[in-house]
Coordinates of C-alpha atoms in Angstrom, one line a residue:
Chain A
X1 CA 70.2 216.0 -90.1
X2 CA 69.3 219.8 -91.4
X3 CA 67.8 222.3 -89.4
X4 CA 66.1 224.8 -91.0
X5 CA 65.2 228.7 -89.9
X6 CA 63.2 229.4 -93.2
X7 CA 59.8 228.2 -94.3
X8 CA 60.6 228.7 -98.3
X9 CA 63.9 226.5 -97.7
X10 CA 61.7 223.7 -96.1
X11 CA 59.0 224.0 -98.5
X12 CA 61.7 223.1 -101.1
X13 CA 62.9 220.2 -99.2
X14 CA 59.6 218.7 -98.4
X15 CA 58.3 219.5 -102.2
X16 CA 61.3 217.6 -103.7
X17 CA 60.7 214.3 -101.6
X18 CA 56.8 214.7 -102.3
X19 CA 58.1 214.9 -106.1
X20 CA 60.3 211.8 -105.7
X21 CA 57.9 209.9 -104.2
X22 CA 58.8 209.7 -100.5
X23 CA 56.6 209.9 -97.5
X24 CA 57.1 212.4 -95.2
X25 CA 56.3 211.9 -91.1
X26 CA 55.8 215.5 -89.2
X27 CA 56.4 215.6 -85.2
X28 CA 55.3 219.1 -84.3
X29 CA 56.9 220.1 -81.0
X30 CA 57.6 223.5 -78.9
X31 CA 61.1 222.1 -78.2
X32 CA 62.5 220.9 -74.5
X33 CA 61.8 217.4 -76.3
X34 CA 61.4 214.4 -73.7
X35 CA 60.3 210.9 -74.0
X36 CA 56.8 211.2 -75.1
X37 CA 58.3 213.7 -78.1
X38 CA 60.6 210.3 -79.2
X39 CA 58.1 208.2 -78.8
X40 CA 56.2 209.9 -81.8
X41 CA 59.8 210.6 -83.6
X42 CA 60.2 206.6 -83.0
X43 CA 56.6 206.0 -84.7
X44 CA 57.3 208.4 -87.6
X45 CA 60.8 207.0 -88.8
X46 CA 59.3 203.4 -88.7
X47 CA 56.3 204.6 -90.9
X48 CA 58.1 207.2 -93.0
X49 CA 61.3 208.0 -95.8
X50 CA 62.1 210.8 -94.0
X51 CA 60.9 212.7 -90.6
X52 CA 60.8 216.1 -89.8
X53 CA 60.5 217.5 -86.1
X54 CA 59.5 221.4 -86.0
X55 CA 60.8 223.1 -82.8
X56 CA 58.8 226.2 -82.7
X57 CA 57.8 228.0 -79.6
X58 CA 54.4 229.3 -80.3
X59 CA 53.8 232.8 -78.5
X60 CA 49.9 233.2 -80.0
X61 CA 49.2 230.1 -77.7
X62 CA 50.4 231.6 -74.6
X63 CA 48.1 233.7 -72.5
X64 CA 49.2 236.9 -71.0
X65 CA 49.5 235.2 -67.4
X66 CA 51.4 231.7 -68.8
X67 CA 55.2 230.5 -68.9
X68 CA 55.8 231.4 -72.4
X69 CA 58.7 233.5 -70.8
X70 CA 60.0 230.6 -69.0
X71 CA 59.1 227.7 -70.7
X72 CA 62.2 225.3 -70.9
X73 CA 64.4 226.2 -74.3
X74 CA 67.5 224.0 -75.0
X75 CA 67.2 223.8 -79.0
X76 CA 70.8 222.3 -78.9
X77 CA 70.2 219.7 -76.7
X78 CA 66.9 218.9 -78.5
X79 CA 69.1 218.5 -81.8
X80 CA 71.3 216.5 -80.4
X81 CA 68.7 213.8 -79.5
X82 CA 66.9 214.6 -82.4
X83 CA 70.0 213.5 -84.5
X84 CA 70.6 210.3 -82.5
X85 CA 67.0 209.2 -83.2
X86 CA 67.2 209.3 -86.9
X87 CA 65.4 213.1 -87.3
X88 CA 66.2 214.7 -91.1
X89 CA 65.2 217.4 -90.1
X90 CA 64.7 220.3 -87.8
X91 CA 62.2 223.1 -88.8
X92 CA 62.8 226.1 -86.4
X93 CA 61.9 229.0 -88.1
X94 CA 62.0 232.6 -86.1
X95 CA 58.6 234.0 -84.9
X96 CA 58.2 236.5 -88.1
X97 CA 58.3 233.0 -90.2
X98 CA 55.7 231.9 -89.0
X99 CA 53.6 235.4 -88.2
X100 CA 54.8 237.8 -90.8
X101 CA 53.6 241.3 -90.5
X102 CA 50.1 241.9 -91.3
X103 CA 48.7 238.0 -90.6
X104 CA 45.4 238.1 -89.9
X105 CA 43.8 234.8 -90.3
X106 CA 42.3 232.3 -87.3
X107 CA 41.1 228.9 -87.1
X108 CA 38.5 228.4 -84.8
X109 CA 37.1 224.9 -83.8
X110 CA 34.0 225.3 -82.4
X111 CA 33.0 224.5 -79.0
X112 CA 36.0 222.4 -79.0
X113 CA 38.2 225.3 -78.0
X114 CA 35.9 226.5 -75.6
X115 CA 35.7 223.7 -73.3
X116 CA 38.1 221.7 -71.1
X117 CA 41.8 224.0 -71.0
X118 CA 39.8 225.9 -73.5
X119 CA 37.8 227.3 -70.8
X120 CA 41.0 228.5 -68.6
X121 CA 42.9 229.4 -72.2
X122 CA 40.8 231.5 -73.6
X123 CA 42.7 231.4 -77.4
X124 CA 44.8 228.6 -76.7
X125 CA 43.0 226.5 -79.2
X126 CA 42.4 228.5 -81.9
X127 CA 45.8 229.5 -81.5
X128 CA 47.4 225.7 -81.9
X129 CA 44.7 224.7 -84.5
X130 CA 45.8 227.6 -86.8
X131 CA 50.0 227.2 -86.4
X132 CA 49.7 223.6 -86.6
X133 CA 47.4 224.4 -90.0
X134 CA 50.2 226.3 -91.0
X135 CA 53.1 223.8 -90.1
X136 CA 51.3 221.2 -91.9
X137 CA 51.0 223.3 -95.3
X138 CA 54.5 223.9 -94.6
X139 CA 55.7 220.8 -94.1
X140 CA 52.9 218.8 -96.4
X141 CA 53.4 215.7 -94.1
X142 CA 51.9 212.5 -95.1
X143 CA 51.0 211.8 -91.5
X144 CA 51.4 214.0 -88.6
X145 CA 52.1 212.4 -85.0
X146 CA 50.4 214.1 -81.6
X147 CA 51.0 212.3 -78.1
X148 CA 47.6 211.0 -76.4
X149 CA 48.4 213.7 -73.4
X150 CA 47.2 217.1 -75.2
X151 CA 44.2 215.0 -75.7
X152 CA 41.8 218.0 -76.3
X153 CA 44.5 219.0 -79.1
X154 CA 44.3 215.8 -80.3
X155 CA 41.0 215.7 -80.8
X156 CA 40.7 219.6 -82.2
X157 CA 44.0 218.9 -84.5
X158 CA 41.8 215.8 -85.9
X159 CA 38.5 217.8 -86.3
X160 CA 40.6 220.5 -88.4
X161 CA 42.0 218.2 -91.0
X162 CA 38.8 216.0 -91.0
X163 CA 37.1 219.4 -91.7
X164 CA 39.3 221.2 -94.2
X165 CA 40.2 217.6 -96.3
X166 CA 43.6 218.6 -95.3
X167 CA 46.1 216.2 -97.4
X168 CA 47.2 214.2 -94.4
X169 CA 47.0 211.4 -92.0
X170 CA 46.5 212.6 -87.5
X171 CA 48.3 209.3 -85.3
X172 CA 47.7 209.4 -81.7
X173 CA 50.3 207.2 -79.5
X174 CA 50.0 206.8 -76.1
X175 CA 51.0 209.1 -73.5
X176 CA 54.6 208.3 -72.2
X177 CA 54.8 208.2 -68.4
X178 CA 57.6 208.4 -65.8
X179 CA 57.9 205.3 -63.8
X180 CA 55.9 206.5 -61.1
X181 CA 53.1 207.1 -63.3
X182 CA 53.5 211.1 -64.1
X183 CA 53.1 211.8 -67.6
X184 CA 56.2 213.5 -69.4
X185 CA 56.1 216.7 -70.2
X186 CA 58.1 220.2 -70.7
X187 CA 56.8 221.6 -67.5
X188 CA 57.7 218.7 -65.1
X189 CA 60.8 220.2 -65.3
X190 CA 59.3 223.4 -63.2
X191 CA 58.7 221.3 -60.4
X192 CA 60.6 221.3 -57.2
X193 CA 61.3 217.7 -55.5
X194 CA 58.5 217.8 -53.1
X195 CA 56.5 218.8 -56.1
X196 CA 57.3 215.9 -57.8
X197 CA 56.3 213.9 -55.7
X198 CA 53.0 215.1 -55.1
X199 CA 52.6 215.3 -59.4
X200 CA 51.9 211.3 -59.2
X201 CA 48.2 211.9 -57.9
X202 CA 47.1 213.0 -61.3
X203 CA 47.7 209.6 -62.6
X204 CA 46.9 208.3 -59.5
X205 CA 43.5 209.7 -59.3
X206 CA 42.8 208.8 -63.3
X207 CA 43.7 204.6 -62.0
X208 CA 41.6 205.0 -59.5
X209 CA 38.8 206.5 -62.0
X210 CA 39.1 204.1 -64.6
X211 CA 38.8 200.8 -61.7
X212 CA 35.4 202.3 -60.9
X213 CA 34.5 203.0 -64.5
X214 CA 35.2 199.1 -65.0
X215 CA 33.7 197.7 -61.8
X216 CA 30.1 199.7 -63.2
X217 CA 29.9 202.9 -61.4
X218 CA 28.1 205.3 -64.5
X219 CA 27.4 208.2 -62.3
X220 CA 30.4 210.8 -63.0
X221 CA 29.9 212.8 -60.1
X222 CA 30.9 210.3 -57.7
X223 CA 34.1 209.3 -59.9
X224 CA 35.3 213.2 -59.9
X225 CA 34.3 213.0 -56.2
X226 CA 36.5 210.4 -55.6
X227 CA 39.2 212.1 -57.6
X228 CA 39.0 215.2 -56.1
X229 CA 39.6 213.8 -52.7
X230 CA 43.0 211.8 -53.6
X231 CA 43.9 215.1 -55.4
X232 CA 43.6 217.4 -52.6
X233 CA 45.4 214.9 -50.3
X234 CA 48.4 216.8 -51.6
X235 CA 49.1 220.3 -50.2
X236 CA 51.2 221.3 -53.3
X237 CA 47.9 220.8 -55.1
X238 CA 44.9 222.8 -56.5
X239 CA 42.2 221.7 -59.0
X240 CA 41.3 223.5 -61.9
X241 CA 39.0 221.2 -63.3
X242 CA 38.4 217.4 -63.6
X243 CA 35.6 216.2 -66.7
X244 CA 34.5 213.7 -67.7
X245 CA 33.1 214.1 -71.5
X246 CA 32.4 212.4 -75.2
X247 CA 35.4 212.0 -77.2
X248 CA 33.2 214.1 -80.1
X249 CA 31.6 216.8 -78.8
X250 CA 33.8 217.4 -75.0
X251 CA 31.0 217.5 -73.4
X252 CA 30.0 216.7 -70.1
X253 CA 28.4 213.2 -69.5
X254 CA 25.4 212.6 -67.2
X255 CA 26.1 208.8 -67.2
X256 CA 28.7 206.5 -68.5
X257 CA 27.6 204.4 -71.3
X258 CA 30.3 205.1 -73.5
X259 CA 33.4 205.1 -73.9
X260 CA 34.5 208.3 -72.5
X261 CA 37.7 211.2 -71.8
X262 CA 38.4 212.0 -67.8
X263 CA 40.6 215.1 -68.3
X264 CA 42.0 217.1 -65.4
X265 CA 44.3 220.1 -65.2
X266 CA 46.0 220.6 -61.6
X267 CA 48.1 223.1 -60.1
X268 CA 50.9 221.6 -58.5
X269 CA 52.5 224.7 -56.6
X270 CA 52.8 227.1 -59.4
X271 CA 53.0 224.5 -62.1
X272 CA 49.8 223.7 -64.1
X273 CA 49.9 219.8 -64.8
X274 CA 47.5 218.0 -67.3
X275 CA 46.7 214.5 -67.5
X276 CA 44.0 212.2 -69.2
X277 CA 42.3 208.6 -69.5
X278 CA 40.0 207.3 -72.6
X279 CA 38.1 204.8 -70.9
X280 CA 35.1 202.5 -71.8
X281 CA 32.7 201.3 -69.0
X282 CA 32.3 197.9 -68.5
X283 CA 29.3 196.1 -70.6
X284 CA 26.5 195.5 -68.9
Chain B
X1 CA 35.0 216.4 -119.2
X2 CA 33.9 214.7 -116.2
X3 CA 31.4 215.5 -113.5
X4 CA 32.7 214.8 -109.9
X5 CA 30.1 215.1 -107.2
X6 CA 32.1 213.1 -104.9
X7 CA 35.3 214.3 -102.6
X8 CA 37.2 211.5 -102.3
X9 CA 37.2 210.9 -106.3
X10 CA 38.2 214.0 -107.0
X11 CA 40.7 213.9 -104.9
X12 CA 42.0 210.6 -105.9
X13 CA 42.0 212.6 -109.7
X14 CA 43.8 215.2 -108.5
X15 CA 46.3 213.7 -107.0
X16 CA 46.9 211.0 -109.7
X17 CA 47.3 214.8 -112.1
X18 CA 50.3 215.8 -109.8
X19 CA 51.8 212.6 -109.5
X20 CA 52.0 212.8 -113.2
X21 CA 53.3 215.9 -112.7
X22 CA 50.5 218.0 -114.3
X23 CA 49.1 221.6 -113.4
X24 CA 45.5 221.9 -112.2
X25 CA 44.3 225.3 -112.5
X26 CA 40.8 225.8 -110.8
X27 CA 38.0 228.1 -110.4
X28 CA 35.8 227.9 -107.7
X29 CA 32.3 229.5 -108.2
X30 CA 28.3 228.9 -107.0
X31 CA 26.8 228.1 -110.6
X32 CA 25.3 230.5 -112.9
X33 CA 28.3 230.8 -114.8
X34 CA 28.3 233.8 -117.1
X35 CA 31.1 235.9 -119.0
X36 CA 33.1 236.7 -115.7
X37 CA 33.8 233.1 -114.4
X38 CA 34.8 231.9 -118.7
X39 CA 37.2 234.8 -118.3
X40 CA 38.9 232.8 -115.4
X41 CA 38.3 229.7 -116.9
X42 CA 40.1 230.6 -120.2
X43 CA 42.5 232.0 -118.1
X44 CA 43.3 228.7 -116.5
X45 CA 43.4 226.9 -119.4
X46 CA 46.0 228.9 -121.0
X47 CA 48.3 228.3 -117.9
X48 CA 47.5 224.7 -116.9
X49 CA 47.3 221.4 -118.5
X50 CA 43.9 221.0 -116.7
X51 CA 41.3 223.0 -115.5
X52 CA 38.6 222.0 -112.8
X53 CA 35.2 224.3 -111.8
X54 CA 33.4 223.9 -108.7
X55 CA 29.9 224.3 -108.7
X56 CA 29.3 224.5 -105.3
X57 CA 26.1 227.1 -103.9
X58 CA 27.4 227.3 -100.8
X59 CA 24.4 228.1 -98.2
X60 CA 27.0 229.0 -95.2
X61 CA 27.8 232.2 -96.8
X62 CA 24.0 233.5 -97.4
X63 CA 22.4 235.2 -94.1
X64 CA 19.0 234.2 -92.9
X65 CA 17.8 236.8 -95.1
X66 CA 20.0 236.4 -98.1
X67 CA 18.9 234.9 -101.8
X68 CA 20.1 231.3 -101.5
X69 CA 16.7 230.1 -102.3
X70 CA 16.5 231.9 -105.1
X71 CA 19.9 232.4 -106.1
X72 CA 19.7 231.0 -109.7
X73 CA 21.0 227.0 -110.2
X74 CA 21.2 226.0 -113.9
X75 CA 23.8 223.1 -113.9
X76 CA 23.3 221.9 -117.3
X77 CA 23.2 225.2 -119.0
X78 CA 26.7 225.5 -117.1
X79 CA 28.1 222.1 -118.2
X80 CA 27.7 222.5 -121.4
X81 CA 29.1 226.0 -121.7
X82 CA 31.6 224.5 -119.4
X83 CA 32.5 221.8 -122.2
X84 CA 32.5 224.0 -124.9
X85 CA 35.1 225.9 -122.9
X86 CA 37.1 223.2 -122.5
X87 CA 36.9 222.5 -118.6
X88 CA 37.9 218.9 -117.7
X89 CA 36.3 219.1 -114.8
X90 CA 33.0 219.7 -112.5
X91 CA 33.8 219.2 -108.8
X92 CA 29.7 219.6 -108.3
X93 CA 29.6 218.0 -104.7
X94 CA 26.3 217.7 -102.6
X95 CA 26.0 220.0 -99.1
X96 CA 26.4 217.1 -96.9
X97 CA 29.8 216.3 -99.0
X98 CA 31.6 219.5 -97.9
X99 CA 29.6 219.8 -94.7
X100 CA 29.5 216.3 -93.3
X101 CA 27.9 215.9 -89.7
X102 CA 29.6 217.4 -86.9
X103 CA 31.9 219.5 -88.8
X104 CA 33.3 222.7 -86.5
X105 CA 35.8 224.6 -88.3
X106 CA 35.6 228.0 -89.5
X107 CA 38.5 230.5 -90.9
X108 CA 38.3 233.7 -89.9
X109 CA 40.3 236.4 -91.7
X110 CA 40.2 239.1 -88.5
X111 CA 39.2 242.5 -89.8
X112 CA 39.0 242.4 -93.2
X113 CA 35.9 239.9 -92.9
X114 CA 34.1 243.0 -91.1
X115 CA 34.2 245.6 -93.0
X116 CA 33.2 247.0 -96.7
X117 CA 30.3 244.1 -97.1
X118 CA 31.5 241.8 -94.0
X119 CA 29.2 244.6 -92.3
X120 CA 26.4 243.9 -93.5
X121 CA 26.9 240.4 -94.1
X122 CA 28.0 238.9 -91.2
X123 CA 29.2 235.8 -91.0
X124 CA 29.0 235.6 -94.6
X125 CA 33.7 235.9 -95.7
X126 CA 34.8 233.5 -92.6
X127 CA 31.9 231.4 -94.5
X128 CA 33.7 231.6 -98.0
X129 CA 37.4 231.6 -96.6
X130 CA 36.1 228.1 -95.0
X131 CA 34.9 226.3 -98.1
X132 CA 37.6 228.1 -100.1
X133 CA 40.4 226.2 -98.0
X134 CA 38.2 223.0 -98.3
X135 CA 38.4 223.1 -101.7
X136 CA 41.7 223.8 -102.4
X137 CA 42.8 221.2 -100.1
X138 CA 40.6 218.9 -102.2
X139 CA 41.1 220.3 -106.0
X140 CA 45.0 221.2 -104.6
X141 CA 45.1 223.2 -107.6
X142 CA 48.6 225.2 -108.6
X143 CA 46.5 228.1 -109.2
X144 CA 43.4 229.2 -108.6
X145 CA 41.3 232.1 -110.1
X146 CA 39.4 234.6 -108.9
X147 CA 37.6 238.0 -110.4
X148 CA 37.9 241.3 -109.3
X149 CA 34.6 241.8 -109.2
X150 CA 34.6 240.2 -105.9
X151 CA 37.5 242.7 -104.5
X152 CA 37.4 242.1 -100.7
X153 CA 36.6 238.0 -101.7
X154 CA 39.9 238.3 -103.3
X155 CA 41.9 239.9 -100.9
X156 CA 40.5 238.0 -98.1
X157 CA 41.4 234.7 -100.1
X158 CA 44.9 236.1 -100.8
X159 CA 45.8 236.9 -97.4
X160 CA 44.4 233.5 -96.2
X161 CA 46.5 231.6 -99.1
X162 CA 49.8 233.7 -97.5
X163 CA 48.8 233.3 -93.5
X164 CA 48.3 229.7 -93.4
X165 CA 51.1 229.1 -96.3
X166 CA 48.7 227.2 -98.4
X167 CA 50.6 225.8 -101.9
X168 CA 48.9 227.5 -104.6
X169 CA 49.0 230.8 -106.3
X170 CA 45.7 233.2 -106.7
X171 CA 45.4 235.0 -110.0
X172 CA 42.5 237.6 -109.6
X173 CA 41.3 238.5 -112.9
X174 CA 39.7 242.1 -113.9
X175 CA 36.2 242.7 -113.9
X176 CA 34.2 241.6 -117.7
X177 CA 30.8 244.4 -117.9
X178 CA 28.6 244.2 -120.1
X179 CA 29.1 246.8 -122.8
X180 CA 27.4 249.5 -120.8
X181 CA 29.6 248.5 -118.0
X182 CA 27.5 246.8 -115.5
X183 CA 29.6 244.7 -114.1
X184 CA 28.5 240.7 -115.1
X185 CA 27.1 239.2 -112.1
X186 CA 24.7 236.2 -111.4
X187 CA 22.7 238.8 -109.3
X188 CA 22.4 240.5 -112.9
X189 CA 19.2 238.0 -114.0
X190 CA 17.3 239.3 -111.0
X191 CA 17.1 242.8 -112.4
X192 CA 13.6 243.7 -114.6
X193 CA 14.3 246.2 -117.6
X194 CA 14.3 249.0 -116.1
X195 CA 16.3 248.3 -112.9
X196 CA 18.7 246.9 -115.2
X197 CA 18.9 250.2 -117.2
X198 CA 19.3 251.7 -113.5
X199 CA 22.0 249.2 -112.5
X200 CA 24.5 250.9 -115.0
X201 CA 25.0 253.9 -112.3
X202 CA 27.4 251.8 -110.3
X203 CA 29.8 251.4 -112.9
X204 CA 29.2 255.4 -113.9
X205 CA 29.8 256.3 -110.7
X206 CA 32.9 254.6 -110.4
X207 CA 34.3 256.1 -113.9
X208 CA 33.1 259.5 -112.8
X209 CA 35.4 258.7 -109.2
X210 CA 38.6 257.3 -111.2
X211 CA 38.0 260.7 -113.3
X212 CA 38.1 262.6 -110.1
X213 CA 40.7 261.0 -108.4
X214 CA 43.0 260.7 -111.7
X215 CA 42.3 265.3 -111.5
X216 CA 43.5 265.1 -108.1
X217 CA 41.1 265.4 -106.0
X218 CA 42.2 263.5 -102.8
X219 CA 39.2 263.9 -100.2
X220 CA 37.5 260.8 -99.8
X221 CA 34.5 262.5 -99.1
X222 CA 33.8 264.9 -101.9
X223 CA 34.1 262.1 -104.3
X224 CA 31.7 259.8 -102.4
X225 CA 29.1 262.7 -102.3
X226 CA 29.6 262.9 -106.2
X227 CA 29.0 259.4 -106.3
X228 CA 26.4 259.6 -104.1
X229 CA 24.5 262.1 -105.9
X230 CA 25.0 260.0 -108.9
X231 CA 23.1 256.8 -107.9
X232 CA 20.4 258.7 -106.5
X233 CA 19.3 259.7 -109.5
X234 CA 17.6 256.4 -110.0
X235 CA 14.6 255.9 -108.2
X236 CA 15.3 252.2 -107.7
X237 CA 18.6 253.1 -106.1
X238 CA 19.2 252.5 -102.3
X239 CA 23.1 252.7 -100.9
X240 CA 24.2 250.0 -98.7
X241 CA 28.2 251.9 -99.0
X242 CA 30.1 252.9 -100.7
X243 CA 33.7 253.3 -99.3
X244 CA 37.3 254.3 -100.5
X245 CA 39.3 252.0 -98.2
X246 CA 43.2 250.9 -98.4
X247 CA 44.2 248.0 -100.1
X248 CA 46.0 245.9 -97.0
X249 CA 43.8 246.7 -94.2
X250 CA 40.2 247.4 -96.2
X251 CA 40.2 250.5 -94.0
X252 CA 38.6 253.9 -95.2
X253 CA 40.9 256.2 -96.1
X254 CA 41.6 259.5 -95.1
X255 CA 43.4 261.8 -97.9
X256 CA 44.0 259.7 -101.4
X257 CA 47.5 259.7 -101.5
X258 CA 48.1 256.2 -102.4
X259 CA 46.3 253.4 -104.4
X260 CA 43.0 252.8 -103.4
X261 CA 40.4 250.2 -103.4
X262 CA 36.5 252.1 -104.1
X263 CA 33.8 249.3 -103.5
X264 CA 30.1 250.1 -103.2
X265 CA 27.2 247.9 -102.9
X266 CA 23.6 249.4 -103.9
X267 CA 20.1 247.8 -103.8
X268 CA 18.7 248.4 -107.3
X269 CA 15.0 247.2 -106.5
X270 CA 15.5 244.0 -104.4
X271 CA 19.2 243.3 -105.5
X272 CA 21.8 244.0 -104.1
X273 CA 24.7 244.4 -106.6
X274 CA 28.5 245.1 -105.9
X275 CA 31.2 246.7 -107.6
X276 CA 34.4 248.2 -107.3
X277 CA 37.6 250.1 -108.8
X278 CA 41.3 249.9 -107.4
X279 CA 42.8 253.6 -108.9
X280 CA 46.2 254.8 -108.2
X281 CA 46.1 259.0 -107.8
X282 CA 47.8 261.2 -110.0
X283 CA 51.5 262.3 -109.0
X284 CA 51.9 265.7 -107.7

């Protein structure tokens, strides 16, 4: 396994293989790699000549209030794993790699980046959709693999190469969960053990949404309703929002007739948690 | 030479060209073809073993008042000079082809899309950095060829190319006038005989600024007024700008100390027409 700091060195790799014919599998990550992150690795080696993970903490993504300062870094622990699953290689190029001085261009998706986390992370999305834009020229990936649990970035990522004909295939496995139910993810680790405990009711309150989905209830106000109440049982917890929208557009559904996305963001103490279901109703 | 109005075929040409390990070289352009775009296209067949031209008149980059109705459309007339030119390639794809239903995403190139004739045109560079990238990403040429006659076009593309990392080289090629020097243009056919007479002042100007400039004179301001008095000689004159701006940031300069980029864009009658020099200052 290689792990490279500089994009003209993995430019070189990645157009060699292209040249000799190998396919290429592309796990974009910010690092602090957990089981959802191998899950995709898993998918790419099985489907690919050669994988490359990118570790690349992305500032442009952050807001001026969010953890970029304190989000979990342990590039030598994710290498480690990274080797043991088979990774090629590592792409962790320093900020000024990816920004050099004087960038000035943005890739907007719109609406899409404006609802949903869009709405709280005002940036976020056109921050993601343009890096990841970059990472894939980068890289020139034959398919690119996203976890089901940034489902908005799922959807945006898959808009932008639909969009721009970019040269490349989107896969979207499943969300990995704890046994309890919590989905993985970086900023689990923030939580205390009381925390932890109380994390469950995302999931918890997306089970509980998708039974009433399938016994025939249509009328999303009464799911979220629902959802709201098992989420608030929990002290630790605040609601940012909980939607329920069409997987093209994000928007808000007045009935369920569809197969639709519940997506919810919650505060659990100081530690903002999201979660999602892709559901389809019941026939009548 | 073949005629592609579909994506997906010419992208399944295009990539069959590398796999063979052939250079494309490709020039993207709205139709009308005149001396300008066969200077790029001669270009690119000097440096490539084959050359594709988009005919694309791409209505996202025309305001609500613009000329894209009238803007002038003579495919065959461009085919067959195209053939005789030895292009090996049309990529002539209908609207609904690059814009298929639903499509969201739009490249903004922050700053330099707003000034010089982003002002006045809003809307109208994120519009041609979009279907740019679409098109490379479909033609994924080696190199791609633009004209200086489009100076803040080119720049635009060229920092977009270097932000998002995008494989290909631009080539922007100098300016071909007609022997008065009006600059060739499309635009050009809209002129009658005596606003085409008129329409020579933009290039005099110009001359008359490098001449300035190349003396010494380093305020920005006496040479526009020069200029300025220059155009206005012709009744059928009207300034939109004119602007002595840096190359990098497209921002008006202060003192000439450095090379500089002069663009100007000036209604002769009901046409707007565009034109530009990049001059380096004499040495003290």
């Amino acid at each position: 396994m290689r792990i490279l700091r500089s994009v003209k060195v993995m430019q070189k790799i990645t157009t060699n293989l292209r040249k000799r014919g190998k396919s290429i599998g592309f796990v974009p990550t910010m690092g602090a790699l957990h089981a959802g992150h191998f899950s995709l690795i898993r998918q790419s080696r099985k489907e690919n000549n050669y994988t490359a993970v990118s570790i690349f903490l992305n500032p442009t993504q952050f807001g001026p209030n969010e953890d970029y300062r304190r989000y979990p870094r342990n590039l030598k622990a994710d290498a480690t794993l990274c080797k043991k699953t088979g990774v090629d290689f590592i792409f962790n190029p320093a900020r000024n790699q990816i920004y050099p001085k004087g960038y000035k261009t943005e890739i907007k998706i719109d609406k899409l980046s404006d609802l949903l986390c869009g709405k709280f992370r005002p940036g976020h999305f056109a921050a993601v959709a343009t890096v990841v834009n970059k990472l894939f020229n980068i890289v020139e990936p034959d398919t690119a693999y996203f976890g089901q649990k940034d489902a908005q970035q799922a959807i945006i990522i898959q808009r932008m190469v639909k969009d721009l004909y970019m040269r490349l295939k989107i896969k979207v496995m499943p969300t990995i969960r704890e046994p309890d139910g919590l989905a993985m993810s970086s900023r689990n680790n923030y939580l205390s053990a009381s925390e932890r405990r109380d994390a469950v009711v995302l999931y918890n309150a997306l089970e509980t949404a998708k039974t009433m989905i399938r016994q025939g209830i249509s009328n999303p106000s009464k799911i979220i309703l629902t959802m709201r109440k098992i989420i608030l049982k929990k002290k630790s917890a605040r609601i940012q929002y909980i939607n329920i929208v069409d997987l093209n557009e994000l928007k808000t559904v007045e009935k369920i007739q569809e197969k639709v996305l519940i997506a919810l963001a919650i505060w659990i103490g100081k530690t903002r948690l999201i979660d999602n279901a892709i559901i389809t109703p019941a026939r009548n």
